[in-house]
Each structure stands twice: as C-alpha cells, then as structure tokens.
C-alpha cells in the first residue's frame, strides 16, 4: 500500500434505486497519483459508485449514506452549487460512449470552451487558443479544423480524445474513467489507454478506472477493487491480485479472459448465471449461487470484507484461504 | 447548406405543381365543370355561353396550360357570384385569418412551450401534476365545443366580450383562445417530452461534470436539442391552425378565409374554393420548406451531412 495520504476516501457509501441498494456500504481509498481499478460485470454498481462520487446520479437513484472526502475535506453534503466548483476542476469523469457524451449540436471547440470557462476567467479568443492546446495535448492533429467540427463528424476514438481533453482542462486531481474504451475499436482502445496513462502522469492525477476487462486492469492499475452486486468483494494491489485471487469471483473474472497460451479449440470459461438484481439476494454471500466453492455457511451468512495477506488486502469470502489454489473451475 | 436548400426548394416546387395539378384534375374529373358553376335552373343556352366564356370548350391540355400560366401570375379567375377577381376576395379576407391565426399561434407558443419546458424539467413535481391534466383537457376539447362554451361564459353570462364578428379590438380574444388551445396543448406535450428525453441523455451528465450549472445546461444544451421536434410539429400545427380556422371562424362569425371557404362552398362559387385550395397547398408546402430550413440552422447533422452530395 502506498504511503501517500489518500486523495479520495469513501466510507460506507450506499446508493439506492427504488428501495434496492445498487451500491451497498462501499468503502475504499484512492492515493495520490494512484490508478485504482473498479472491476465487475455489468450491473455491479461500478458506474453508480462513480456517479455518486461526482454527485451526478440519475434522477431515480439516491445516496442514502456515505462519507466522501476529497483531500481530507468532506464533500458529500456540499450540494449542487458546492459540487459544481469541484467538478471539472478537482475531479473529472469520462464516459463509456464518447459520442453520446458530447452535445450533437455544438462544435467541439465550443464544448471545450465551455469546460475551460467553467473554471477560468478567459475571453473567447483566449479560451479558443487554450482549447487548441488541449486538443494537441491529446494527440489530435488538425486542431483548428477539429475545433470547428461537430461530434458526428469525428470518429468514436477522436470523440473520446475530445472528452479526455475537456475532462483534463481544469487539471483535476482525480479522473474517473467509466469504461473509457468499451465502445471503441480494439486498435483504438490501446491508444486511448496510453493517452490516459501519459496525461495522468503529466498532471499527476489519480485515476479511478472502471472496467470489466482484466486485461486493462493488468495494464493500468496499481490497486484493484472487485465489485459484485453492489458490494466490494475483494481489494488488493494489482500485482498481488493477479498472483493469487482471494475471492472466487475475482478468479472467475480472470479465467474468462482469453490467453495466448490457451489450448486452441477449448471453450473459454464463463461465469454461469447473472448478477442478482438489486434487492433480490438472500442473507448470505451474493455470489454464492454462482460460486464453485460455496458451502452452506455462504448461503446463510454474509462474509465481511476482512484483511487477508497484509498490505491492506481485503476479501469478503468465507473460503478465502481456499481460493486461488490449483484446481479451480475448468 | 446551399445545396441542401436548393434541393428542398426544387422538391417544394414539384410538390406544389403536383398539388395544383390534382386540383385541376378534380375540377375536370367530376364531369363538366360548367355544370358545377352554373346556378340551378340555368338554361342550356346559359350553360353554353358560360362554358365558352370560361374556356371549358377548349382541349383539356390547352386549359391545363392556361391554368398553370394563370397561377404563375397569381390569377385565380373571377368569382361567378361577386363578379370580382378571386384574388381580390381572398386578399380582403386574408388579413383577418392571419391576425386570428397569428394570435392563436402566439398564444400556443408563448404558453405551450414554457409550460412544456417547466413540466419537463420538474417532472412528477407539483407544477407537472397541476399543468399536465389541464393540458390534457385542452387537447381533448373539440374547437367547436370549446368555442361555444367560451361564448356562453364570456359573451352571454359575463358580457365581457362580443360573441361574434370582428368589429371590436377585443373580438379576436375568444376565437384565438378556442383556435390556439389545441396547439397549445400539443406544444406543451412535445416540449415536455423533448426536455425529458434530452435530460436523460449522457451529454447532460457530461456537461454537468464539467462544472456547468444546471440552468446553464438547460439554456445552452437541452432547449436547443429539444427544439428539433418542436420545429417539426410547428409546420403541421400552423397548417392545422388554418384548417381549424374553418370551424372557429364559422362559430364566431369571423370574416376570414375559413368563413369564406364555407360560404363559397355553400354558394357553389367554385373558383373561389379552387383559389383557397391552391393557397392552402402553397401554405403547407411553404411551411414545410421553412421547417426544413430551420432544421438546417439548428442541426448541423442535417445541413452538413449533405455537404458532399
């Protein structure tokens, strides 16, 4: 675990939609300059966690508990006006669908200027010059042409670069990347990840990287949070996690990534079943029904997220000592 | 953009040509148009004379060419009843319908759109729950019925407003309300749906994530995006106002084009009816052209995507 003081500290965060918790008593920290990945299948509460941090939850969702500290300052009760000063300046977010995240009727330049002017007192010409610099910083050539174009005239990868440029306009200390490459071509994915890495390093920001792709986690993350059905089920340094998962869900996620040394013709292991709908799980571990290690206790009693192996590593599994040994699921 | 406009202008001209040709065909399809025009009890000699006078004894193609050239000069012929050019009759009535339609449209836009935007922004809240049932009532009331209710209340019971005619400056109020109520409800619903749909889009969250205030998001993003369906509906709504004027002008004895149409049909003054139908077609096509033009102004995807073609 890094010795740097935590940039972001989240304690007991719960988000409810229609009476069911989609994010359930989640606690974690993000250190300065750290890349923390939140991993899990669709519907695990990863994006809701991110939106809750920015106070940008959809209308149907509500945060019912949780303490969120940014640089030691509690921000959970700031309200919209207070959060507005932080958004884009202290913390930024980029989204899964870059084309949908840009206003279709506004030029790229105007959208960047909007981001710049939200936090800087610049006139239009100065903002435009700044916007051009931002586009160049994310590797867009022909910046002058691009500034005048509309999102529909740009490719998805190009739109994501524009989003990144806008998100970093205020030099935030925390960048939340919500599945930033999921909607992009494979060849573009690597470029976008490289760009996030490079820009992150330049401005010294921390990153919360939300993904379901263990390959991206291995490539980018310092620390990993594995989420399942609204709960964090495992937390570990990335290196330790890949060395030995301590939760059957983590292990299953890893095994469902295709590897070059797989024997050709064998089927890729999949996790049978689906994430339980919020509020529909029993009293025990939420993963029990899909878990190959489940015992009676798992269905009766929910395991706590308890330290394992030292180094701030935690796992919520009654059989944490039996996970990650030889002889897991085929 | 220019190419797009030229394209649409050409399409409009073709549509208009089609519409006036259909009017011509209908006039001649129903047999001898002279028989439609003569009053009852006319002698055979009268009919022959009128047929020759109007040129209906010439070959059809000559008549068609003549008809087109007349229209090009805005000449609709002369009314058989009033013995004055149809154009003069229409022009004398047009200001009344424009005034009534304009007031109704202003009412519909100035009340309908703000109500729609507010109920959309505060969906499920008090303002939404109060306004939407009223909008629904407005939309469910046929104009002829709401018109009569208005007359009973404000003219008969309260005696605040004249029941009919256009003599007083306040005469326009009741017909405009009756005519505009339906459009108002339509605008409110379209604006509400548009705002709700835009608010749920990802770019709204993305703009807020930049640190832009909620009101700014609505003013500079949501309203512009939600205006596209409003433009679409406007072309239809304005045309509907003109059609609705036929009923409202009859109920309130308002001396506009709608009343003229009803009177001309009753007195079989078919050249006036023909002139009104051609004018109606021209208005519809013109409004749709203007709507297309506005799309191009509001939405770059429409004007620019045709850049290369």
XYZ file of C-alpha atoms in Angstrom:
639
model
C 0.000 0.000 0.000
C 1.256 3.409 -0.884
C 2.356 5.629 1.959
C 0.974 8.775 0.300
C -2.062 10.300 2.080
C -5.349 9.389 0.478
C -6.646 11.818 -2.145
C -10.115 10.330 -2.007
C -11.614 8.446 0.870
C -15.022 6.815 0.600
C -16.723 5.356 3.630
C -19.887 3.328 3.798
C -21.328 4.633 0.505
C -24.820 3.361 -0.272
C -26.863 4.249 -3.362
C -30.485 3.181 -3.613
C -32.745 2.886 -6.659
C -36.390 2.184 -5.891
C -35.659 0.843 -2.398
C -32.914 -1.564 -3.515
C -29.244 -0.832 -2.848
C -27.243 -0.797 -6.068
C -24.138 0.336 -4.197
C -24.076 -1.198 -0.734
C -21.863 0.105 2.104
C -18.811 0.594 -0.101
C -15.574 1.916 1.423
C -12.243 2.494 -0.286
C -9.414 4.954 -0.700
C -7.548 6.363 -3.676
C -3.993 7.509 -3.016
C -2.363 10.498 -4.726
C -1.150 9.562 -8.208
C -2.649 6.105 -7.905
C -4.627 4.236 -10.557
C -7.418 2.312 -8.852
C -9.470 -0.044 -10.977
C -13.049 -0.952 -10.100
C -13.808 -4.267 -11.772
C -17.001 -6.252 -12.172
C -19.687 -7.321 -14.580
C -22.433 -5.021 -15.825
C -24.868 -4.191 -13.024
C -22.348 -4.478 -10.208
C -22.672 -0.835 -9.206
C -19.367 0.394 -10.655
C -20.806 3.308 -12.616
C -23.253 4.228 -9.841
C -20.290 4.457 -7.465
C -18.591 6.829 -9.896
C -21.704 8.963 -10.398
C -22.206 9.129 -6.625
C -18.664 10.488 -6.199
C -19.425 13.292 -8.679
C -22.945 13.789 -7.249
C -24.287 13.118 -10.748
C -26.580 10.180 -10.007
C -29.562 9.671 -12.318
C -32.858 11.087 -11.038
C -34.114 7.688 -9.863
C -31.033 6.991 -7.733
C -30.314 8.420 -4.276
C -27.310 8.274 -1.988
C -28.617 7.186 1.405
C -25.369 7.005 3.317
C -21.673 7.591 2.905
C -18.852 9.917 3.740
C -16.767 11.115 0.808
C -13.571 13.035 1.491
C -11.531 14.707 -1.197
C -8.084 15.798 0.033
C -9.314 15.389 3.592
C -12.382 17.576 3.060
C -15.850 16.025 3.317
C -17.802 16.729 0.122
C -20.882 14.528 0.469
C -23.089 17.373 1.737
C -21.861 20.213 -0.472
C -24.990 20.249 -2.644
C -25.061 21.023 -6.343
C -23.637 24.551 -6.102
C -20.711 23.364 -3.996
C -20.040 20.312 -6.126
C -20.067 22.478 -9.265
C -16.865 24.147 -8.085
C -15.192 20.742 -7.752
C -16.489 19.137 -10.931
C -14.081 19.567 -13.795
C -11.561 21.247 -11.523
C -10.841 18.804 -8.684
C -12.498 15.747 -10.195
C -13.485 14.891 -13.749
C -15.143 11.985 -15.456
C -15.063 10.455 -18.920
C -17.731 8.108 -20.175
C -18.271 4.856 -21.974
C -19.983 6.321 -25.062
C -17.887 9.316 -26.114
C -20.192 10.292 -28.983
C -23.267 10.294 -26.716
C -21.380 12.286 -24.076
C -20.942 15.242 -26.444
C -23.773 17.614 -27.360
C -24.557 16.760 -31.007
C -25.485 20.355 -31.871
C -22.358 22.087 -30.574
C -18.914 22.275 -32.121
C -16.010 20.535 -30.442
C -14.424 23.931 -29.865
C -17.468 25.369 -28.105
C -17.765 22.314 -25.879
C -14.122 22.607 -24.846
C -14.525 26.336 -24.267
C -17.486 25.578 -22.021
C -15.267 23.313 -19.926
C -12.484 25.904 -19.816
C -14.755 28.807 -18.952
C -16.466 26.864 -16.170
C -13.300 27.369 -14.139
C -11.195 30.033 -15.838
C -11.978 33.665 -16.437
C -10.853 33.852 -20.068
C -12.317 35.622 -23.089
C -13.364 33.711 -26.175
C -10.120 34.094 -28.105
C -8.007 33.055 -25.126
C -10.271 30.068 -24.437
C -10.118 29.041 -28.079
C -6.311 29.146 -28.016
C -6.411 27.074 -24.845
C -8.855 24.624 -26.429
C -6.459 24.192 -29.378
C -3.634 23.396 -26.953
C -5.863 20.871 -25.152
C -6.657 19.091 -28.413
C -2.974 18.923 -29.308
C -2.230 17.531 -25.840
C -4.484 14.562 -26.537
C -2.816 13.854 -29.855
C -5.328 15.403 -32.223
C -3.775 16.817 -35.376
C -5.561 19.467 -37.439
C -6.731 21.036 -34.193
C -8.014 24.157 -35.976
C -10.257 22.068 -38.218
C -11.462 19.823 -35.380
C -12.444 22.778 -33.213
C -14.948 23.819 -35.871
C -16.363 20.331 -36.379
C -19.366 18.682 -34.755
C -19.177 15.371 -32.862
C -20.893 13.461 -35.684
C -18.032 14.390 -37.992
C -15.489 12.695 -35.700
C -14.758 9.027 -35.056
C -15.512 7.441 -31.681
C -11.838 7.388 -30.738
C -11.486 11.040 -31.700
C -14.553 11.922 -29.595
C -13.030 10.116 -26.615
C -9.846 12.160 -27.086
C -12.001 15.301 -27.063
C -13.715 14.087 -23.872
C -10.345 13.490 -22.241
C -9.140 16.926 -23.322
C -12.242 18.500 -21.782
C -12.029 16.431 -18.607
C -8.400 17.456 -18.085
C -8.970 21.131 -18.934
C -9.186 22.028 -15.250
C -6.134 19.908 -14.329
C -8.163 17.788 -11.905
C -6.522 15.729 -9.216
C -8.913 12.848 -9.778
C -10.017 11.468 -13.135
C -12.805 8.913 -13.185
C -12.771 6.858 -16.384
C -16.017 4.902 -16.720
C -15.326 2.096 -19.212
C -13.451 4.565 -21.412
C -12.644 2.092 -24.184
C -15.586 -0.319 -24.132
C -17.356 1.343 -27.072
C -14.195 1.714 -29.171
C -12.419 -0.477 -31.732
C -9.743 -2.713 -30.263
C -6.961 -0.872 -32.082
C -8.172 2.458 -30.709
C -8.545 1.059 -27.154
C -4.802 0.746 -26.644
C -4.199 4.288 -27.933
C -6.784 5.754 -25.577
C -5.377 3.842 -22.589
C -1.858 5.016 -23.459
C -3.166 8.566 -23.691
C -4.846 8.343 -20.276
C -1.627 6.960 -18.798
C 0.535 9.674 -20.324
C -1.744 12.597 -19.466
C -2.294 11.221 -15.950
C 1.435 11.131 -15.380
C 1.906 14.667 -16.747
C -0.604 16.340 -14.468
C -0.077 13.908 -11.589
C -3.734 12.981 -11.291
C -5.143 9.898 -9.634
C -7.413 7.729 -11.741
C -10.417 5.595 -10.900
C -10.662 3.232 -13.836
C -13.951 1.410 -14.167
C -13.802 -1.649 -16.387
C -14.860 -5.259 -16.753
C -11.700 -6.120 -18.663
C -8.999 -7.811 -16.547
C -6.508 -7.203 -19.358
C -6.932 -3.435 -18.948
C -6.630 -3.818 -15.163
C -3.321 -5.645 -15.537
C -2.074 -2.968 -17.915
C -3.141 0.116 -15.967
C -3.994 -0.392 -12.316
C -1.946 -0.041 -9.156
C -4.776 -1.209 -6.991
C -7.953 -3.118 -7.737
C -11.441 -3.150 -6.222
C -13.596 -6.056 -7.330
C -17.307 -5.289 -7.070
C -20.160 -7.735 -7.130
C -23.858 -6.901 -6.748
C -23.141 -3.530 -5.145
C -20.522 -4.800 -2.685
C -16.730 -4.727 -2.785
C -15.753 -8.404 -2.576
C -12.015 -8.064 -2.908
C -9.437 -5.306 -2.705
C -5.758 -5.777 -3.434
C -2.658 -4.360 -5.102
C -2.846 -5.315 -8.762
C 0.316 -7.447 -8.620
C -0.928 -9.451 -5.625
C -4.358 -9.868 -7.145
C -3.025 -11.441 -10.314
C -0.544 -13.543 -8.323
C -3.361 -15.113 -6.353
C -7.028 -14.066 -6.295
C -8.571 -14.292 -2.854
C -12.192 -14.304 -3.947
C -13.830 -16.865 -6.262
C -15.447 -14.051 -8.278
C -12.058 -12.474 -8.976
C -10.711 -15.826 -10.013
C -13.661 -16.417 -12.334
C -13.212 -12.955 -13.913
C -9.551 -13.703 -14.571
C -10.275 -17.066 -16.094
C -12.794 -15.593 -18.512
C -10.071 -13.522 -20.211
C -8.704 -15.324 -23.300
C -4.975 -16.022 -23.112
C -2.414 -16.655 -25.817
C -1.408 -19.978 -24.217
C -4.952 -21.351 -24.188
C -5.182 -24.649 -25.993
C -6.891 -23.901 -29.337
C -10.403 -25.289 -29.585
C -11.110 -25.281 -25.841
C -14.015 -23.204 -24.666
C -13.347 -20.004 -22.780
C -14.619 -20.434 -19.214
C -17.633 -18.246 -18.475
C -19.296 -17.408 -15.171
C -22.623 -19.184 -15.303
C -25.726 -17.227 -14.318
C -26.057 -13.470 -13.873
C -25.566 -10.805 -11.216
C -28.588 -10.921 -8.878
C -30.927 -7.972 -9.314
C -30.512 -5.345 -6.582
C -32.517 -6.332 -3.513
C -33.170 -9.875 -4.736
C -30.303 -11.671 -2.994
C -30.580 -13.848 0.099
C -28.990 -13.288 3.502
C -25.671 -14.896 2.569
C -22.890 -14.111 0.105
C -24.358 -12.624 -3.094
C -22.050 -14.670 -5.282
C -22.889 -17.989 -3.577
C -25.308 -19.171 -6.292
C -22.635 -18.895 -8.987
C -19.679 -19.942 -6.840
C -17.929 -23.305 -7.220
C -16.623 -23.134 -3.662
C -19.902 -22.278 -1.956
C -20.742 -24.111 1.269
C -23.857 -23.895 3.426
C -22.458 -21.072 5.507
C -22.062 -18.907 2.348
C -25.811 -19.011 1.726
C -26.726 -18.299 5.335
C -24.338 -15.576 6.432
C -22.740 -12.677 4.539
C -18.946 -12.663 4.831
C -17.329 -9.387 5.909
C -14.611 -7.643 3.903
C -11.713 -8.718 6.121
C -7.932 -8.296 5.856
C -6.008 -11.117 4.266
C -2.278 -11.451 3.491
C -1.475 -7.958 4.875
C -0.703 -4.950 2.647
C -4.204 -3.595 3.030
C -5.577 -6.542 1.095
C -9.171 -7.499 1.870
C -11.522 -10.250 0.805
C -15.165 -10.967 1.540
C -15.241 -14.748 1.365
C -15.679 -17.454 3.956
C -13.321 -19.661 1.986
C -10.736 -17.012 1.217
C -7.948 -19.403 2.162
C -9.142 -21.972 -0.390
C -9.340 -19.569 -3.354
C -6.643 -19.289 -5.994
C -5.101 -22.658 -5.359
C -4.752 -25.187 -8.149
C -7.974 -26.916 -9.169
C -10.380 -24.021 -9.629
C -13.163 -24.092 -12.207
C -12.226 -25.629 -15.535
C -26.148 24.085 -46.828
C -26.861 25.840 -50.145
C -27.129 22.517 -51.932
C -29.497 21.263 -49.261
C -31.675 24.339 -49.663
C -31.749 24.176 -53.451
C -32.660 20.517 -53.201
C -35.519 21.240 -50.838
C -36.698 24.222 -52.882
C -36.850 22.049 -56.003
C -38.791 19.403 -54.068
C -41.222 22.053 -52.853
C -41.837 23.329 -56.380
C -42.521 19.793 -57.613
C -44.903 19.201 -54.681
C -46.744 22.409 -55.437
C -47.014 21.532 -59.121
C -48.434 18.153 -58.113
C -50.951 19.753 -55.765
C -52.282 22.273 -58.287
C -52.464 19.572 -60.942
C -54.608 17.463 -58.632
C -56.899 20.450 -58.098
C -57.194 20.809 -61.875
C -57.909 17.108 -62.352
C -60.577 17.106 -59.630
C -62.281 20.102 -61.236
C -62.465 18.245 -64.549
C -62.876 14.729 -63.200
C -66.332 15.412 -61.839
C -67.638 15.879 -65.353
C -68.360 19.202 -66.917
C -67.090 21.940 -64.556
C -69.552 24.336 -66.101
C -72.380 22.363 -64.546
C -70.761 22.821 -61.128
C -70.602 26.533 -61.649
C -74.000 27.402 -63.006
C -76.801 28.192 -60.622
C -79.793 25.852 -60.508
C -82.400 26.382 -63.216
C -79.979 27.735 -65.839
C -80.993 27.238 -69.448
C -78.955 25.198 -71.902
C -78.040 28.424 -73.745
C -76.785 29.970 -70.482
C -74.608 26.908 -69.868
C -73.175 27.001 -73.400
C -72.413 30.662 -73.069
C -70.686 30.209 -69.695
C -68.734 27.211 -70.983
C -67.401 29.279 -73.843
C -66.784 32.277 -71.581
C -64.674 30.197 -69.172
C -62.886 28.358 -71.970
C -64.104 24.926 -70.903
C -64.898 24.091 -74.526
C -61.179 24.120 -75.416
C -58.991 20.946 -75.411
C -58.032 19.821 -71.899
C -54.302 20.288 -72.415
C -54.805 23.887 -73.521
C -56.940 24.530 -70.469
C -54.287 22.962 -68.242
C -51.510 25.120 -69.713
C -53.713 28.159 -69.406
C -54.478 27.268 -65.763
C -50.782 26.933 -64.920
C -49.903 30.256 -66.554
C -52.766 31.943 -64.739
C -51.493 30.652 -61.416
C -47.981 31.833 -62.253
C -49.465 35.321 -62.498
C -51.373 34.751 -59.214
C -54.596 34.887 -61.224
C -57.317 32.607 -59.874
C -60.021 33.853 -62.203
C -63.113 35.773 -61.142
C -65.839 34.842 -58.698
C -69.055 33.956 -60.509
C -71.199 35.275 -57.698
C -69.463 38.518 -56.803
C -68.052 39.196 -60.291
C -64.679 40.322 -58.894
C -61.276 38.599 -59.163
C -60.886 35.689 -56.710
C -57.539 37.123 -55.678
C -59.208 40.354 -54.527
C -61.744 38.425 -52.456
C -59.036 36.307 -50.849
C -56.830 39.325 -50.164
C -59.706 41.139 -48.474
C -60.241 38.195 -46.116
C -56.592 37.152 -45.632
C -55.658 39.795 -43.002
C -58.432 38.536 -40.691
C -57.228 34.953 -40.861
C -53.584 35.991 -40.468
C -54.467 38.094 -37.425
C -56.557 35.334 -35.867
C -54.037 32.606 -36.720
C -51.139 34.764 -35.540
C -52.818 35.455 -32.192
C -53.682 31.776 -31.777
C -50.128 30.733 -32.653
C -48.586 33.319 -30.334
C -50.840 32.081 -27.535
C -49.953 28.453 -28.273
C -46.203 29.106 -28.422
C -45.900 31.597 -25.577
C -47.886 29.460 -23.150
C -47.448 25.937 -24.552
C -43.657 25.855 -24.796
C -42.832 27.374 -21.373
C -45.401 25.058 -19.758
C -43.886 22.070 -21.594
C -40.329 23.016 -20.626
C -41.240 23.595 -16.975
C -43.258 20.399 -16.615
C -40.415 18.519 -18.330
C -37.778 19.980 -16.015
C -39.905 19.353 -12.913
C -41.377 16.057 -13.994
C -43.535 14.436 -11.315
C -43.398 17.549 -9.154
C -46.278 19.864 -8.247
C -46.101 22.084 -11.359
C -46.151 18.989 -13.579
C -49.063 17.411 -11.760
C -51.130 20.604 -11.954
C -50.341 21.566 -15.569
C -50.485 18.243 -17.373
C -54.159 17.464 -16.607
C -55.064 20.974 -17.816
C -53.077 20.360 -20.987
C -54.857 17.058 -21.469
C -58.252 18.747 -21.094
C -57.202 21.405 -23.616
C -56.222 18.691 -26.031
C -59.427 16.714 -25.618
C -61.839 19.599 -26.281
C -63.034 19.958 -29.877
C -62.785 23.541 -31.089
C -66.461 23.910 -31.950
C -67.394 22.899 -28.402
C -64.810 24.980 -26.541
C -65.801 27.912 -28.772
C -69.459 27.644 -27.791
C -68.534 27.262 -24.101
C -66.441 30.429 -24.339
C -69.327 32.321 -25.935
C -71.750 31.120 -23.247
C -69.437 32.167 -20.454
C -67.799 35.400 -21.610
C -70.418 36.772 -24.011
C -73.760 35.535 -22.668
C -73.184 35.250 -18.907
C -70.432 37.731 -18.101
C -70.919 40.017 -21.135
C -67.205 40.817 -21.177
C -66.547 40.037 -24.825
C -68.555 40.267 -28.050
C -69.973 36.890 -29.079
C -69.058 37.179 -32.748
C -67.760 39.334 -35.565
C -64.537 41.318 -35.826
C -65.741 44.854 -35.160
C -64.201 45.348 -31.732
C -60.479 45.138 -30.998
C -61.148 42.516 -28.323
C -63.199 40.373 -30.710
C -60.154 38.308 -31.570
C -59.631 37.061 -27.998
C -62.215 34.273 -27.866
C -61.650 32.807 -31.345
C -57.878 32.947 -30.780
C -58.193 31.082 -27.473
C -60.522 28.488 -28.998
C -58.258 28.039 -32.002
C -54.976 28.126 -30.049
C -55.964 25.803 -27.186
C -55.362 22.651 -29.172
C -51.989 23.781 -30.490
C -51.031 24.982 -27.038
C -51.618 21.507 -25.652
C -49.652 19.932 -28.499
C -46.698 22.275 -27.982
C -46.732 21.675 -24.232
C -46.637 17.918 -24.689
C -43.942 17.958 -27.374
C -41.758 20.364 -25.397
C -42.194 18.305 -22.209
C -41.328 15.031 -23.935
C -38.359 16.658 -25.675
C -36.954 18.102 -22.455
C -37.397 14.831 -20.553
C -35.714 12.904 -23.330
C -32.783 15.304 -23.565
C -32.307 15.396 -19.786
C -31.826 11.633 -19.771
C -29.021 11.813 -22.324
C -25.422 11.198 -21.417
C -24.192 14.555 -22.674
C -26.239 16.323 -19.983
C -24.325 14.444 -17.290
C -21.085 15.124 -19.153
C -21.762 18.867 -19.335
C -22.645 18.970 -15.634
C -19.462 17.033 -14.915
C -17.513 19.969 -16.369
C -18.841 22.134 -13.537
C -21.524 23.876 -15.588
C -24.622 24.921 -13.624
C -27.938 23.155 -14.085
C -29.664 26.229 -15.515
C -26.826 26.741 -17.994
C -27.130 23.113 -19.116
C -30.807 23.686 -19.852
C -30.315 27.034 -21.598
C -27.389 26.195 -23.823
C -27.901 22.468 -24.465
C -31.257 20.959 -23.548
C -33.509 23.630 -25.084
C -31.680 23.659 -28.385
C -31.776 19.890 -28.714
C -35.426 19.754 -27.656
C -36.340 22.401 -30.250
C -35.943 19.974 -33.159
C -39.213 18.085 -32.555
C -40.908 21.448 -31.864
C -39.915 22.692 -35.330
C -41.275 19.510 -36.905
C -44.585 19.928 -35.137
C -44.777 23.653 -35.896
C -45.092 23.167 -39.647
C -48.031 20.856 -39.038
C -49.545 22.962 -36.268
C -49.579 26.206 -38.255
C -51.199 24.374 -41.142
C -53.707 22.933 -38.663
C -54.480 26.444 -37.431
C -55.529 27.384 -40.957
C -57.691 24.280 -41.213
C -59.112 24.875 -37.736
C -59.970 28.423 -38.794
C -62.763 26.974 -40.950
C -64.575 25.830 -37.799
C -63.645 28.674 -35.461
C -64.462 31.388 -37.993
C -67.859 29.806 -38.541
C -68.603 29.581 -34.806
C -67.516 33.188 -34.142
C -68.620 34.680 -37.494
C -65.056 35.828 -38.052
C -64.748 37.188 -41.598
C -61.596 35.291 -42.597
C -60.658 32.693 -45.180
C -62.277 29.826 -43.268
C -65.653 31.533 -43.322
C -65.080 32.442 -46.980
C -64.439 28.770 -47.778
C -67.662 27.666 -46.087
C -69.673 30.428 -47.791
C -68.154 29.727 -51.215
C -68.878 26.016 -50.974
C -72.467 26.764 -49.966
C -72.938 29.155 -52.887
C -71.048 26.872 -55.321
C -68.546 29.617 -56.053
C -66.012 27.041 -57.184
C -63.285 29.299 -58.494
C -63.020 30.860 -55.028
C -62.877 27.387 -53.478
C -60.209 26.435 -56.001
C -58.220 29.534 -55.118
C -58.440 28.704 -51.412
C -57.338 25.107 -52.004
C -54.343 26.262 -54.048
C -53.479 28.805 -51.347
C -53.766 26.081 -48.692
C -51.455 23.783 -50.634
C -48.980 26.618 -51.107
C -49.051 27.382 -47.353
C -48.489 23.746 -46.359
C -45.578 23.312 -48.727
C -44.110 26.678 -47.826
C -44.263 25.904 -44.098
C -42.559 22.566 -44.588
C -39.842 24.269 -46.593
C -39.317 26.782 -43.790
C -39.200 23.923 -41.261
C -36.531 22.168 -43.349
C -34.616 25.408 -43.498
C -34.778 25.769 -39.715
C -33.602 22.181 -39.218
C -30.534 23.120 -41.194
C -29.952 26.142 -38.962
C -30.437 24.209 -35.694
C -28.974 20.813 -36.511
C -25.584 20.638 -38.236
C -26.109 16.937 -38.906
C -28.763 17.858 -41.463
C -27.056 20.724 -43.233
C -23.517 19.343 -43.146
C -24.141 15.679 -43.872
C -25.258 16.699 -47.354
C -22.141 18.749 -47.850
C -20.677 16.277 -50.355
C -23.784 15.405 -52.305
